[in-house]
Amino acid sequence: MKKKINRQGYRTLAIVWTLAAAAMAVAFVRRLAEFNLALLLLLALSVLVAANFWKSYRRTPEEGSGIDPFATPPKFADDPILFDDDPNQTLEEKDHE
């Protein structure tokens, strides 16, 4: 079963792969005098993977987006003690009122 990655996970992966691509770019530039095809391929692969994760990060909706904050009542609305006039009265006595 594939685990779903949330928006923050894609952001973390994108940052890590961007740093990896930057490290590969530094390694490629340092050895530019002696051309190394393997380093160039690793650099290209790292850039593509980083770009893919950034694209996935931008496409993934936020967890709280699209939810109307006024669609549900506040959490404290069902608490009878919060709106109680007489705190000394028991729950059974309140039911008979």
PDB file of C-alpha atoms in Angstrom:
ATOM      1  CA  MET A   1       0.000   0.000   0.000  1.00  0.00           C
ATOM      2  CA  LYS A   2       1.337   3.409  -0.965  1.00  0.00           C
ATOM      3  CA  LYS A   3       1.452   6.006   1.785  1.00  0.00           C
ATOM      4  CA  LYS A   4       0.063   9.394   0.786  1.00  0.00           C
ATOM      5  CA  ILE A   5       2.544  12.248   1.136  1.00  0.00           C
ATOM      6  CA  ASN A   6       1.139  15.507   2.457  1.00  0.00           C
ATOM      7  CA  ARG A   7       2.097  19.001   1.300  1.00  0.00           C
ATOM      8  CA  GLN A   8       4.761  19.437   3.982  1.00  0.00           C
ATOM      9  CA  GLY A   9       6.349  16.134   2.978  1.00  0.00           C
ATOM     10  CA  TYR A  10       6.617  17.219  -0.655  1.00  0.00           C
ATOM     11  CA  ARG A  11       8.185  20.492   0.476  1.00  0.00           C
ATOM     12  CA  THR A  12      10.783  18.650   2.536  1.00  0.00           C
ATOM     13  CA  LEU A  13      11.603  16.290  -0.316  1.00  0.00           C
ATOM     14  CA  ALA A  14      11.858  19.207  -2.743  1.00  0.00           C
ATOM     15  CA  ILE A  15      14.285  21.068  -0.487  1.00  0.00           C
ATOM     16  CA  VAL A  16      16.448  17.978   0.033  1.00  0.00           C
ATOM     17  CA  TRP A  17      16.619  17.213  -3.708  1.00  0.00           C
ATOM     18  CA  THR A  18      17.342  20.867  -4.501  1.00  0.00           C
ATOM     19  CA  LEU A  19      20.286  20.743  -2.118  1.00  0.00           C
ATOM     20  CA  ALA A  20      21.413  17.484  -3.716  1.00  0.00           C
ATOM     21  CA  ALA A  21      21.222  19.085  -7.162  1.00  0.00           C
ATOM     22  CA  ALA A  22      23.247  22.031  -5.895  1.00  0.00           C
ATOM     23  CA  ALA A  23      25.894  19.681  -4.520  1.00  0.00           C
ATOM     24  CA  MET A  24      26.041  17.841  -7.836  1.00  0.00           C
ATOM     25  CA  ALA A  25      26.385  21.167  -9.671  1.00  0.00           C
ATOM     26  CA  VAL A  26      29.334  22.119  -7.467  1.00  0.00           C
ATOM     27  CA  ALA A  27      30.938  18.733  -8.071  1.00  0.00           C
ATOM     28  CA  PHE A  28      30.443  19.068 -11.832  1.00  0.00           C
ATOM     29  CA  VAL A  29      31.889  22.600 -11.946  1.00  0.00           C
ATOM     30  CA  ARG A  30      34.919  21.572  -9.887  1.00  0.00           C
ATOM     31  CA  ARG A  31      35.726  18.820 -12.387  1.00  0.00           C
ATOM     32  CA  LEU A  32      34.829  20.834 -15.477  1.00  0.00           C
ATOM     33  CA  ALA A  33      38.371  20.624 -16.850  1.00  0.00           C
ATOM     34  CA  GLU A  34      38.093  16.835 -17.032  1.00  0.00           C
ATOM     35  CA  PHE A  35      34.597  16.250 -18.405  1.00  0.00           C
ATOM     36  CA  ASN A  36      32.747  13.530 -16.523  1.00  0.00           C
ATOM     37  CA  LEU A  37      29.556  12.250 -18.127  1.00  0.00           C
ATOM     38  CA  ALA A  38      28.427  10.427 -14.964  1.00  0.00           C
ATOM     39  CA  LEU A  39      28.464  13.665 -12.950  1.00  0.00           C
ATOM     40  CA  LEU A  40      26.544  15.453 -15.694  1.00  0.00           C
ATOM     41  CA  LEU A  41      23.897  12.715 -15.736  1.00  0.00           C
ATOM     42  CA  LEU A  42      23.596  12.767 -11.938  1.00  0.00           C
ATOM     43  CA  LEU A  43      23.249  16.550 -12.035  1.00  0.00           C
ATOM     44  CA  ALA A  44      20.512  16.358 -14.672  1.00  0.00           C
ATOM     45  CA  LEU A  45      18.698  13.615 -12.757  1.00  0.00           C
ATOM     46  CA  SER A  46      18.879  15.575  -9.490  1.00  0.00           C
ATOM     47  CA  VAL A  47      17.516  18.708 -11.154  1.00  0.00           C
ATOM     48  CA  LEU A  48      14.647  16.766 -12.726  1.00  0.00           C
ATOM     49  CA  VAL A  49      13.722  15.045  -9.463  1.00  0.00           C
ATOM     50  CA  ALA A  50      13.863  18.341  -7.545  1.00  0.00           C
ATOM     51  CA  ALA A  51      11.670  20.039 -10.151  1.00  0.00           C
ATOM     52  CA  ASN A  52       9.199  17.144  -9.974  1.00  0.00           C
ATOM     53  CA  PHE A  53       8.920  17.419  -6.185  1.00  0.00           C
ATOM     54  CA  TRP A  54       8.447  21.215  -6.387  1.00  0.00           C
ATOM     55  CA  LYS A  55       5.678  20.678  -8.953  1.00  0.00           C
ATOM     56  CA  SER A  56       4.028  18.079  -6.704  1.00  0.00           C
ATOM     57  CA  TYR A  57       4.314  20.453  -3.744  1.00  0.00           C
ATOM     58  CA  ARG A  58       2.537  23.218  -5.653  1.00  0.00           C
ATOM     59  CA  ARG A  59      -0.214  20.882  -6.911  1.00  0.00           C
ATOM     60  CA  THR A  60      -0.982  19.303  -3.537  1.00  0.00           C
ATOM     61  CA  PRO A  61      -3.853  21.132  -1.794  1.00  0.00           C
ATOM     62  CA  GLU A  62      -3.393  22.316   1.757  1.00  0.00           C
ATOM     63  CA  GLU A  63      -5.012  20.171   4.399  1.00  0.00           C
ATOM     64  CA  GLY A  64      -7.340  22.898   5.654  1.00  0.00           C
ATOM     65  CA  SER A  65      -8.236  24.473   2.297  1.00  0.00           C
ATOM     66  CA  GLY A  66     -11.818  24.417   1.101  1.00  0.00           C
ATOM     67  CA  ILE A  67     -13.297  24.033   4.576  1.00  0.00           C
ATOM     68  CA  ASP A  68     -15.868  26.625   5.625  1.00  0.00           C
ATOM     69  CA  PRO A  69     -15.060  27.678   9.218  1.00  0.00           C
ATOM     70  CA  PHE A  70     -18.715  28.622   9.807  1.00  0.00           C
ATOM     71  CA  ALA A  71     -20.148  25.312   8.572  1.00  0.00           C
ATOM     72  CA  THR A  72     -19.715  23.612  11.948  1.00  0.00           C
ATOM     73  CA  PRO A  73     -20.448  25.026  15.396  1.00  0.00           C
ATOM     74  CA  PRO A  74     -17.569  25.814  17.748  1.00  0.00           C
ATOM     75  CA  LYS A  75     -16.198  22.942  19.817  1.00  0.00           C
ATOM     76  CA  PHE A  76     -17.497  24.366  23.080  1.00  0.00           C
ATOM     77  CA  ALA A  77     -21.147  24.634  21.868  1.00  0.00           C
ATOM     78  CA  ASP A  78     -22.137  21.180  23.184  1.00  0.00           C
ATOM     79  CA  ASP A  79     -20.579  21.670  26.614  1.00  0.00           C
ATOM     80  CA  PRO A  80     -23.509  22.077  29.034  1.00  0.00           C
ATOM     81  CA  ILE A  81     -21.290  23.294  31.858  1.00  0.00           C
ATOM     82  CA  LEU A  82     -20.037  26.289  29.892  1.00  0.00           C
ATOM     83  CA  PHE A  83     -23.571  27.682  29.446  1.00  0.00           C
ATOM     84  CA  ASP A  84     -24.876  26.564  32.825  1.00  0.00           C
ATOM     85  CA  ASP A  85     -26.757  29.088  34.961  1.00  0.00           C
ATOM     86  CA  ASP A  86     -26.575  27.054  38.146  1.00  0.00           C
ATOM     87  CA  PRO A  87     -23.351  25.036  38.407  1.00  0.00           C
ATOM     88  CA  ASN A  88     -24.511  23.279  41.605  1.00  0.00           C
ATOM     89  CA  GLN A  89     -27.476  21.613  39.866  1.00  0.00           C
ATOM     90  CA  THR A  90     -26.961  17.980  38.793  1.00  0.00           C
ATOM     91  CA  LEU A  91     -27.493  16.734  35.241  1.00  0.00           C
ATOM     92  CA  GLU A  92     -30.654  14.837  36.237  1.00  0.00           C
ATOM     93  CA  GLU A  93     -32.202  18.002  37.665  1.00  0.00           C
ATOM     94  CA  LYS A  94     -31.349  19.883  34.472  1.00  0.00           C
ATOM     95  CA  ASP A  95     -33.102  17.284  32.336  1.00  0.00           C
ATOM     96  CA  HIS A  96     -36.367  17.855  34.221  1.00  0.00           C
ATOM     97  CA  GLU A  97     -36.375  21.594  33.556  1.00  0.00           C
TER      98      GLU A  97
END
